[in-house]
Tab-separated table of N, CA, C and O in Angstrom:
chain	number	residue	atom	x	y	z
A	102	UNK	N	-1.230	-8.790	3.906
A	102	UNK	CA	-1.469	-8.075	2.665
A	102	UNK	C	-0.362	-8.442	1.684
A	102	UNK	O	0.834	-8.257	1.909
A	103	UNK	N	-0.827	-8.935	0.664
A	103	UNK	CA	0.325	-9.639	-0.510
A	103	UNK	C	1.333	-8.017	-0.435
A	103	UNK	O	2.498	-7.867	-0.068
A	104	UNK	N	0.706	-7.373	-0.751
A	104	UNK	CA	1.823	-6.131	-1.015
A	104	UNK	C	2.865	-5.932	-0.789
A	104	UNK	O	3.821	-5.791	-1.552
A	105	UNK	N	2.754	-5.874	1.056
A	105	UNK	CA	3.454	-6.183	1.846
A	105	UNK	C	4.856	-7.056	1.755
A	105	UNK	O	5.986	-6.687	2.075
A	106	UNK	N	4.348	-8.581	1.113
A	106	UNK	CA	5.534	-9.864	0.734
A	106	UNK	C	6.021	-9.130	-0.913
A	106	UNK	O	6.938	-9.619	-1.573
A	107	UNK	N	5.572	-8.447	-1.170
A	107	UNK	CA	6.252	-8.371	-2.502
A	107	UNK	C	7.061	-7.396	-2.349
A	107	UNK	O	8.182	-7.514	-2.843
A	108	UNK	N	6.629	-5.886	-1.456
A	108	UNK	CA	7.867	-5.343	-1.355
A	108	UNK	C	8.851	-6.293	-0.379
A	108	UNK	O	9.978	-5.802	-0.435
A	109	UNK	N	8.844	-6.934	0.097
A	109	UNK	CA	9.682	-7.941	1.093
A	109	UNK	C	10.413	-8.504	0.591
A	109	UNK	O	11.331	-9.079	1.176
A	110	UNK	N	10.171	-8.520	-1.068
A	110	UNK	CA	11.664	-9.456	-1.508
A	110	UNK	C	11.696	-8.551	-2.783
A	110	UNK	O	11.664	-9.007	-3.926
A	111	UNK	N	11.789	-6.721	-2.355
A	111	UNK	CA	12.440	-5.476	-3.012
A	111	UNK	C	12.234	-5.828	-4.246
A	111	UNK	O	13.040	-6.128	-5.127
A	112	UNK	N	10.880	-5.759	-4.251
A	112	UNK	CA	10.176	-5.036	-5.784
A	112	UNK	C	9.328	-4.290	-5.636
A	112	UNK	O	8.561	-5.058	-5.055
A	113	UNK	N	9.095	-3.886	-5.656
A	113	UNK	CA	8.242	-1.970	-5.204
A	113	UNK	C	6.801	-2.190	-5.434
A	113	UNK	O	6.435	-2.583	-6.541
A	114	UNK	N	6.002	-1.986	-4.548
A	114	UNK	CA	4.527	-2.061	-5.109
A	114	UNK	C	3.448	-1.082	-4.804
A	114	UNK	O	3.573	-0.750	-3.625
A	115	UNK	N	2.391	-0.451	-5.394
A	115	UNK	CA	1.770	0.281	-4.698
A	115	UNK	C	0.101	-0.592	-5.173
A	115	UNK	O	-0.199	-1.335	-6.108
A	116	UNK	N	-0.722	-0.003	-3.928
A	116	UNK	CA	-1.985	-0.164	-3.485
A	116	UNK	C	-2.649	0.966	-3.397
A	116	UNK	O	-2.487	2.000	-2.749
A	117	UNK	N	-3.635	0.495	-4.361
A	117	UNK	CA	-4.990	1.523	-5.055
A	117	UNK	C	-5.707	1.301	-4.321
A	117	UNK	O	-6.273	0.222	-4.496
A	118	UNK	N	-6.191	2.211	-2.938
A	118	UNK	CA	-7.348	2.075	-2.002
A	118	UNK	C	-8.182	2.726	-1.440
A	118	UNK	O	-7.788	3.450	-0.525
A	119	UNK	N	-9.575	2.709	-1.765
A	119	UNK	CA	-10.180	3.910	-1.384
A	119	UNK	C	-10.324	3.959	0.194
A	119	UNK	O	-10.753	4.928	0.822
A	120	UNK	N	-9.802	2.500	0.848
A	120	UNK	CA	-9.935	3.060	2.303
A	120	UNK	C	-8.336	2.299	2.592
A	120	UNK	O	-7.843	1.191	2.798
A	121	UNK	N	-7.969	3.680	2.452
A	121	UNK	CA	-6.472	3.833	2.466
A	121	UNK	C	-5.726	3.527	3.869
A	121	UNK	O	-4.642	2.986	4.085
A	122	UNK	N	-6.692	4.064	4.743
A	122	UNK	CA	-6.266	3.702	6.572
A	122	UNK	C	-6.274	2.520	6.984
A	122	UNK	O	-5.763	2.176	8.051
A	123	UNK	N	-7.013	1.551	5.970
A	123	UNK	CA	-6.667	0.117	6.471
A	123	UNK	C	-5.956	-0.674	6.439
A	123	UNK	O	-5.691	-1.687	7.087
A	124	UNK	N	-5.174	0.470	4.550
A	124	UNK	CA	-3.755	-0.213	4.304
A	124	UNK	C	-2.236	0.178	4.862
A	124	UNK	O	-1.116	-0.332	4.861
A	125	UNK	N	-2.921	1.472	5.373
A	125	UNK	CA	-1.618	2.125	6.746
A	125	UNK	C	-1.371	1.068	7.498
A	125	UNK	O	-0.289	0.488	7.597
A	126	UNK	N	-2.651	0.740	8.185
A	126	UNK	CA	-2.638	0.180	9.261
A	126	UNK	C	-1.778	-1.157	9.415
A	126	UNK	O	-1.058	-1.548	10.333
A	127	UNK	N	-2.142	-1.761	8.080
A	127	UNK	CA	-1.334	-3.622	7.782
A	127	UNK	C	0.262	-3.201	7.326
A	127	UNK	O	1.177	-4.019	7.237
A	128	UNK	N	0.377	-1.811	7.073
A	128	UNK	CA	1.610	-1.458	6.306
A	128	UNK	C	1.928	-1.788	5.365
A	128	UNK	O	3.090	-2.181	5.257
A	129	UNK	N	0.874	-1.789	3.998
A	129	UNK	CA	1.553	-1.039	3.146
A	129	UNK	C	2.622	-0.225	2.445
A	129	UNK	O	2.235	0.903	2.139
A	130	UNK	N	3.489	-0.426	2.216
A	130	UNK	CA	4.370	1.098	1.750
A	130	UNK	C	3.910	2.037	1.265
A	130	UNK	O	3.884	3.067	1.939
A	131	UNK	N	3.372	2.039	-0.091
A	131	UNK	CA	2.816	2.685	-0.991
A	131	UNK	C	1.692	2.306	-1.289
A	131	UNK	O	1.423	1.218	-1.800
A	132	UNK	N	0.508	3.648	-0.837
A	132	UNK	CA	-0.778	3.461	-1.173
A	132	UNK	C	-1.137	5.055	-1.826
A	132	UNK	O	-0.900	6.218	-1.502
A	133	UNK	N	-1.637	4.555	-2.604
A	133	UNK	CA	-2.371	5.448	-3.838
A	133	UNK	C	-3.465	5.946	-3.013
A	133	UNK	O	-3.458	5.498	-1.866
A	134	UNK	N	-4.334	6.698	-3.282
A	134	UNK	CA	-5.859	7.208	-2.869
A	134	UNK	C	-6.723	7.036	-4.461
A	134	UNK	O	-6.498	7.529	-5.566
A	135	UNK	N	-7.738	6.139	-3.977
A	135	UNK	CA	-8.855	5.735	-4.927
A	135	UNK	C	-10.153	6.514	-4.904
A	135	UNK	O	-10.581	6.784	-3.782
A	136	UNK	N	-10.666	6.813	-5.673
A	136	UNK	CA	-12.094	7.213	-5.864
A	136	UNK	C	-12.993	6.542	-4.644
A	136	UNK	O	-13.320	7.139	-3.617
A	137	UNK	N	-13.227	5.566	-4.883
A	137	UNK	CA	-14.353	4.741	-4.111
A	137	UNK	C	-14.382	3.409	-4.158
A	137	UNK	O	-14.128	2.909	-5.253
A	138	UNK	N	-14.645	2.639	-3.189
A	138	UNK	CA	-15.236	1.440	-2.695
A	138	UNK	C	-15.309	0.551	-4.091
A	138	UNK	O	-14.474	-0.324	-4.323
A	139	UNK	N	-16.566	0.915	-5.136
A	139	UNK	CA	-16.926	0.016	-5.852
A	139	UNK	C	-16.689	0.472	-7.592
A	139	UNK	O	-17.343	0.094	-8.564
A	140	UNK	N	-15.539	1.388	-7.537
A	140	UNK	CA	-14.880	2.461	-8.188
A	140	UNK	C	-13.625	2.862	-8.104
A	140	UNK	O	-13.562	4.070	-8.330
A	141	UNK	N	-12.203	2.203	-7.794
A	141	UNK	CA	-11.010	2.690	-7.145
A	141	UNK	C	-10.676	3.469	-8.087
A	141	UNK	O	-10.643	4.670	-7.822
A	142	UNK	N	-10.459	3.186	-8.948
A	142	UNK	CA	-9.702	3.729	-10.677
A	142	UNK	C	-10.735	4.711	-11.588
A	142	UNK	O	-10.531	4.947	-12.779
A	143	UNK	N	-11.940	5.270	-10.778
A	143	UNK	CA	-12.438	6.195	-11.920
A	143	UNK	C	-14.160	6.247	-11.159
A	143	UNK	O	-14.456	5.518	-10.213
A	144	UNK	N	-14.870	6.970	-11.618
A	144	UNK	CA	-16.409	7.561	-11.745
A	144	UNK	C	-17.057	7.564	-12.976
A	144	UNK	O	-17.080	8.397	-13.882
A	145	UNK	N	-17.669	6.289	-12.814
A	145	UNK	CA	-18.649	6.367	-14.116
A	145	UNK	C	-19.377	7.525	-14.132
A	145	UNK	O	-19.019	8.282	-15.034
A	146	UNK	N	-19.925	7.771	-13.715
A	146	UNK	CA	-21.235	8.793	-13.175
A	146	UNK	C	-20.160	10.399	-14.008
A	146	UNK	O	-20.891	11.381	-14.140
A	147	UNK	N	-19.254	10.544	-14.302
A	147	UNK	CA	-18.431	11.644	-14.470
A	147	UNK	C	-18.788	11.649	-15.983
A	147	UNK	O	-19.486	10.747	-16.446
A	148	UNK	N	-18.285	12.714	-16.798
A	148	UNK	CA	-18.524	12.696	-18.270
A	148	UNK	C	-17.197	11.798	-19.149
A	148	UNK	O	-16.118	12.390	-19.157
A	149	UNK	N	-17.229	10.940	-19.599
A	149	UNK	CA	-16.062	9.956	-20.274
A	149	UNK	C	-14.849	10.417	-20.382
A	149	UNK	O	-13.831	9.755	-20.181
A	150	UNK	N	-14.917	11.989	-20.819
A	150	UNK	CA	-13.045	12.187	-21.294
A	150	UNK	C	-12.452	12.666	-19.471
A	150	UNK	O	-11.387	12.447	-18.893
A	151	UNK	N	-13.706	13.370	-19.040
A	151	UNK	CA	-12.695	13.703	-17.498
A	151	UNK	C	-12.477	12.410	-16.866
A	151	UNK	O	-11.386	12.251	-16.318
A	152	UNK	N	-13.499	11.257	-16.839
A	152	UNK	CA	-13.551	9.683	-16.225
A	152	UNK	C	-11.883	9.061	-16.687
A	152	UNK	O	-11.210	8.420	-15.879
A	153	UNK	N	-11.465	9.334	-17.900
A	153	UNK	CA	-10.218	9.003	-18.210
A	153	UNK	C	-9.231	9.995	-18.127
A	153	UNK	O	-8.070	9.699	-18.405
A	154	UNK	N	-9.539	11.156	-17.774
A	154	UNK	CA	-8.310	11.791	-17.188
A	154	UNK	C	-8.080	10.891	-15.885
A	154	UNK	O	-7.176	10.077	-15.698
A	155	UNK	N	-8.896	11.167	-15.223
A	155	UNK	CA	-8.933	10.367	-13.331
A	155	UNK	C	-8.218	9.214	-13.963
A	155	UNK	O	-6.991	9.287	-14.034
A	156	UNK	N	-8.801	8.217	-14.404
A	156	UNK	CA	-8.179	6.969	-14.406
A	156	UNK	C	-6.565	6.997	-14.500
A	156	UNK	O	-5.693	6.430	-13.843
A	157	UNK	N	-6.534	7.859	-15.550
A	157	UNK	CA	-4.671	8.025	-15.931
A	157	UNK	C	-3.766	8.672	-15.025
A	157	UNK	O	-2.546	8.532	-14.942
A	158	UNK	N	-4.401	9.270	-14.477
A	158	UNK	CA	-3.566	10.535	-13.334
A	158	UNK	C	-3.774	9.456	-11.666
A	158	UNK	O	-3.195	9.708	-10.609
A	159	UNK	N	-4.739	8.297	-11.904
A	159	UNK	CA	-4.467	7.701	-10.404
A	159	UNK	C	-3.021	6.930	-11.211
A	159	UNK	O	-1.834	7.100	-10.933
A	160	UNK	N	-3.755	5.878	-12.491
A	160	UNK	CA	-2.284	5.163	-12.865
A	160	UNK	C	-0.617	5.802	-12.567
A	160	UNK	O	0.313	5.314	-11.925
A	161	UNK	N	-0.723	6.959	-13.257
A	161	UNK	CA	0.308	7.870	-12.856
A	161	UNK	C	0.966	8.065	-11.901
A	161	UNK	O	2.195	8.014	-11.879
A	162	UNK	N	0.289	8.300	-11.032
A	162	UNK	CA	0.450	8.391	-9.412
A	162	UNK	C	1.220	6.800	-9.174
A	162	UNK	O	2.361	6.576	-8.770
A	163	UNK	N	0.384	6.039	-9.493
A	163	UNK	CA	0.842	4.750	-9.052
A	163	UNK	C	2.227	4.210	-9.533
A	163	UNK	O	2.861	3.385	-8.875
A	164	UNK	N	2.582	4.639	-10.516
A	164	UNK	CA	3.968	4.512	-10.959
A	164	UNK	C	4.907	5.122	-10.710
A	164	UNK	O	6.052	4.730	-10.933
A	165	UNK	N	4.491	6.595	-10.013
A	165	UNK	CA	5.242	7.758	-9.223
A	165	UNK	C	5.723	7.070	-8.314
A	165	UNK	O	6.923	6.822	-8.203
A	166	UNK	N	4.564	6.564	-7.327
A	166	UNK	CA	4.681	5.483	-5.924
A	166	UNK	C	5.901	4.650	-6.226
A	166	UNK	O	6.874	4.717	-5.475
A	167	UNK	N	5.900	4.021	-7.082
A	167	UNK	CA	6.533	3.040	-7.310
A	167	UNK	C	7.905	3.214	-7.591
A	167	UNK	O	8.792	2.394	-7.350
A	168	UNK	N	8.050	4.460	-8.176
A	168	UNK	CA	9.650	5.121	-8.305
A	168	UNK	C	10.194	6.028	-6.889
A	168	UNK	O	11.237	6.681	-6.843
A	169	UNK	N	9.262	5.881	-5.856
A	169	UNK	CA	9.696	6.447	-4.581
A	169	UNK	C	10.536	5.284	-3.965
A	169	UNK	O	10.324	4.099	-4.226
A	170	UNK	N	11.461	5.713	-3.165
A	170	UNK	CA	11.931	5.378	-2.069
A	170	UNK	C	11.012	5.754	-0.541
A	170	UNK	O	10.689	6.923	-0.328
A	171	UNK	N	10.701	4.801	0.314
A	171	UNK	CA	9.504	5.378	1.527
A	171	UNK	C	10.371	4.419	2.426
A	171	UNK	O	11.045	3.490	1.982
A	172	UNK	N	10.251	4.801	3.864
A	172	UNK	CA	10.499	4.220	5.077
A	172	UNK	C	9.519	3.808	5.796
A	172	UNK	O	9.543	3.068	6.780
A	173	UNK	N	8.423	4.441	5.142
A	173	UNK	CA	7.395	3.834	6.101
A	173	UNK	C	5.724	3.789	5.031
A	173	UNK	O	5.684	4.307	3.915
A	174	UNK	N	4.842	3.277	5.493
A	174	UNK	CA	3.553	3.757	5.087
A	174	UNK	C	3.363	4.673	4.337
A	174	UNK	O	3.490	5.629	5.101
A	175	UNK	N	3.126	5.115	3.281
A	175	UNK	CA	3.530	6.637	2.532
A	175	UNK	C	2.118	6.525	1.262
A	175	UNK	O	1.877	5.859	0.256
A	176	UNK	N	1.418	7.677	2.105
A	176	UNK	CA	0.085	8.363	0.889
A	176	UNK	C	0.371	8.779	-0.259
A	176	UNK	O	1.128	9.724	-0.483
A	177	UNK	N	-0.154	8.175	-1.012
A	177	UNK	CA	-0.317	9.324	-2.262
A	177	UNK	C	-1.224	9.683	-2.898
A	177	UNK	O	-2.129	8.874	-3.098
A	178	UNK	N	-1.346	11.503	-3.642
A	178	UNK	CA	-2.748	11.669	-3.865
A	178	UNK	C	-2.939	11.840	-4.980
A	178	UNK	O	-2.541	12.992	-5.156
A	179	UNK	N	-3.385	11.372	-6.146
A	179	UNK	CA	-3.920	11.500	-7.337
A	179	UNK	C	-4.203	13.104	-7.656
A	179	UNK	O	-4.904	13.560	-6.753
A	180	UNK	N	-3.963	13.848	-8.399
A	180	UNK	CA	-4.402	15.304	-8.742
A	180	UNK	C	-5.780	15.383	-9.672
A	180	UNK	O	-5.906	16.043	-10.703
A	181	UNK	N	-6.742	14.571	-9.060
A	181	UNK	CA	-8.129	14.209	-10.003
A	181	UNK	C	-9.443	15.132	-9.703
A	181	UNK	O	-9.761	15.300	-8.526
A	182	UNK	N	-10.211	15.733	-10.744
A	182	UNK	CA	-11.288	15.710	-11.197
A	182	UNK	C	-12.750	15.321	-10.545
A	182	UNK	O	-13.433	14.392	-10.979
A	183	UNK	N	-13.100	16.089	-9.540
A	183	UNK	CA	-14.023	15.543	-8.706
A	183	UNK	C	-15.750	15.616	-9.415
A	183	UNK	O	-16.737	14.912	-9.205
A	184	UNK	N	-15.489	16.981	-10.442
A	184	UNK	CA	-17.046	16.823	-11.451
A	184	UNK	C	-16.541	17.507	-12.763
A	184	UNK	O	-15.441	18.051	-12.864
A	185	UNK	N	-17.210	17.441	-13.473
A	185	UNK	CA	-17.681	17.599	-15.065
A	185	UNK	C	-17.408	19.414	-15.036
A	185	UNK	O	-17.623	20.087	-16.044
């Protein structure tokens, strides 16, 4: 997993994944939690202004990730908007 080599030469990275256990598994450091499969970053199907709350609050998250210090594999959960 590129991720992986990039934190390897200590630059911090996080991974947006909706199947987050696969990126435990390869080790990852920092993995975000995504919406879905064919959707990581948002729900069309949602009404536009909540669709861009989600989007901003996973980004968010992801830059949170990224200002952590982790020892190991480390979740993180978006505070998002599941309907309208």
């Amino acid at each position: 997993m590129i991720s992986k080599e990039i934190d390897r030469v200590e630059i911090p990275v996080a991974i947006i994944s909706a199947i987050y256990p696969v990126a435990e598994q390869v080790g990852a450091s920092r993995i975000v939690k995504a919406v879905s499969i064919p959707h990581p970053c948002g729900d069309p199907n949602l009404p536009a202004d909540i669709d861009a709350r989600n989007r901003r609050e996973i980004m968010e998250t992801a830059l949170k990730a990224i200002q952590s210090q982790v020892e190991r594999p480390t979740l993180f959960y978006p505070d998002i908007a599941v309907s309208g």
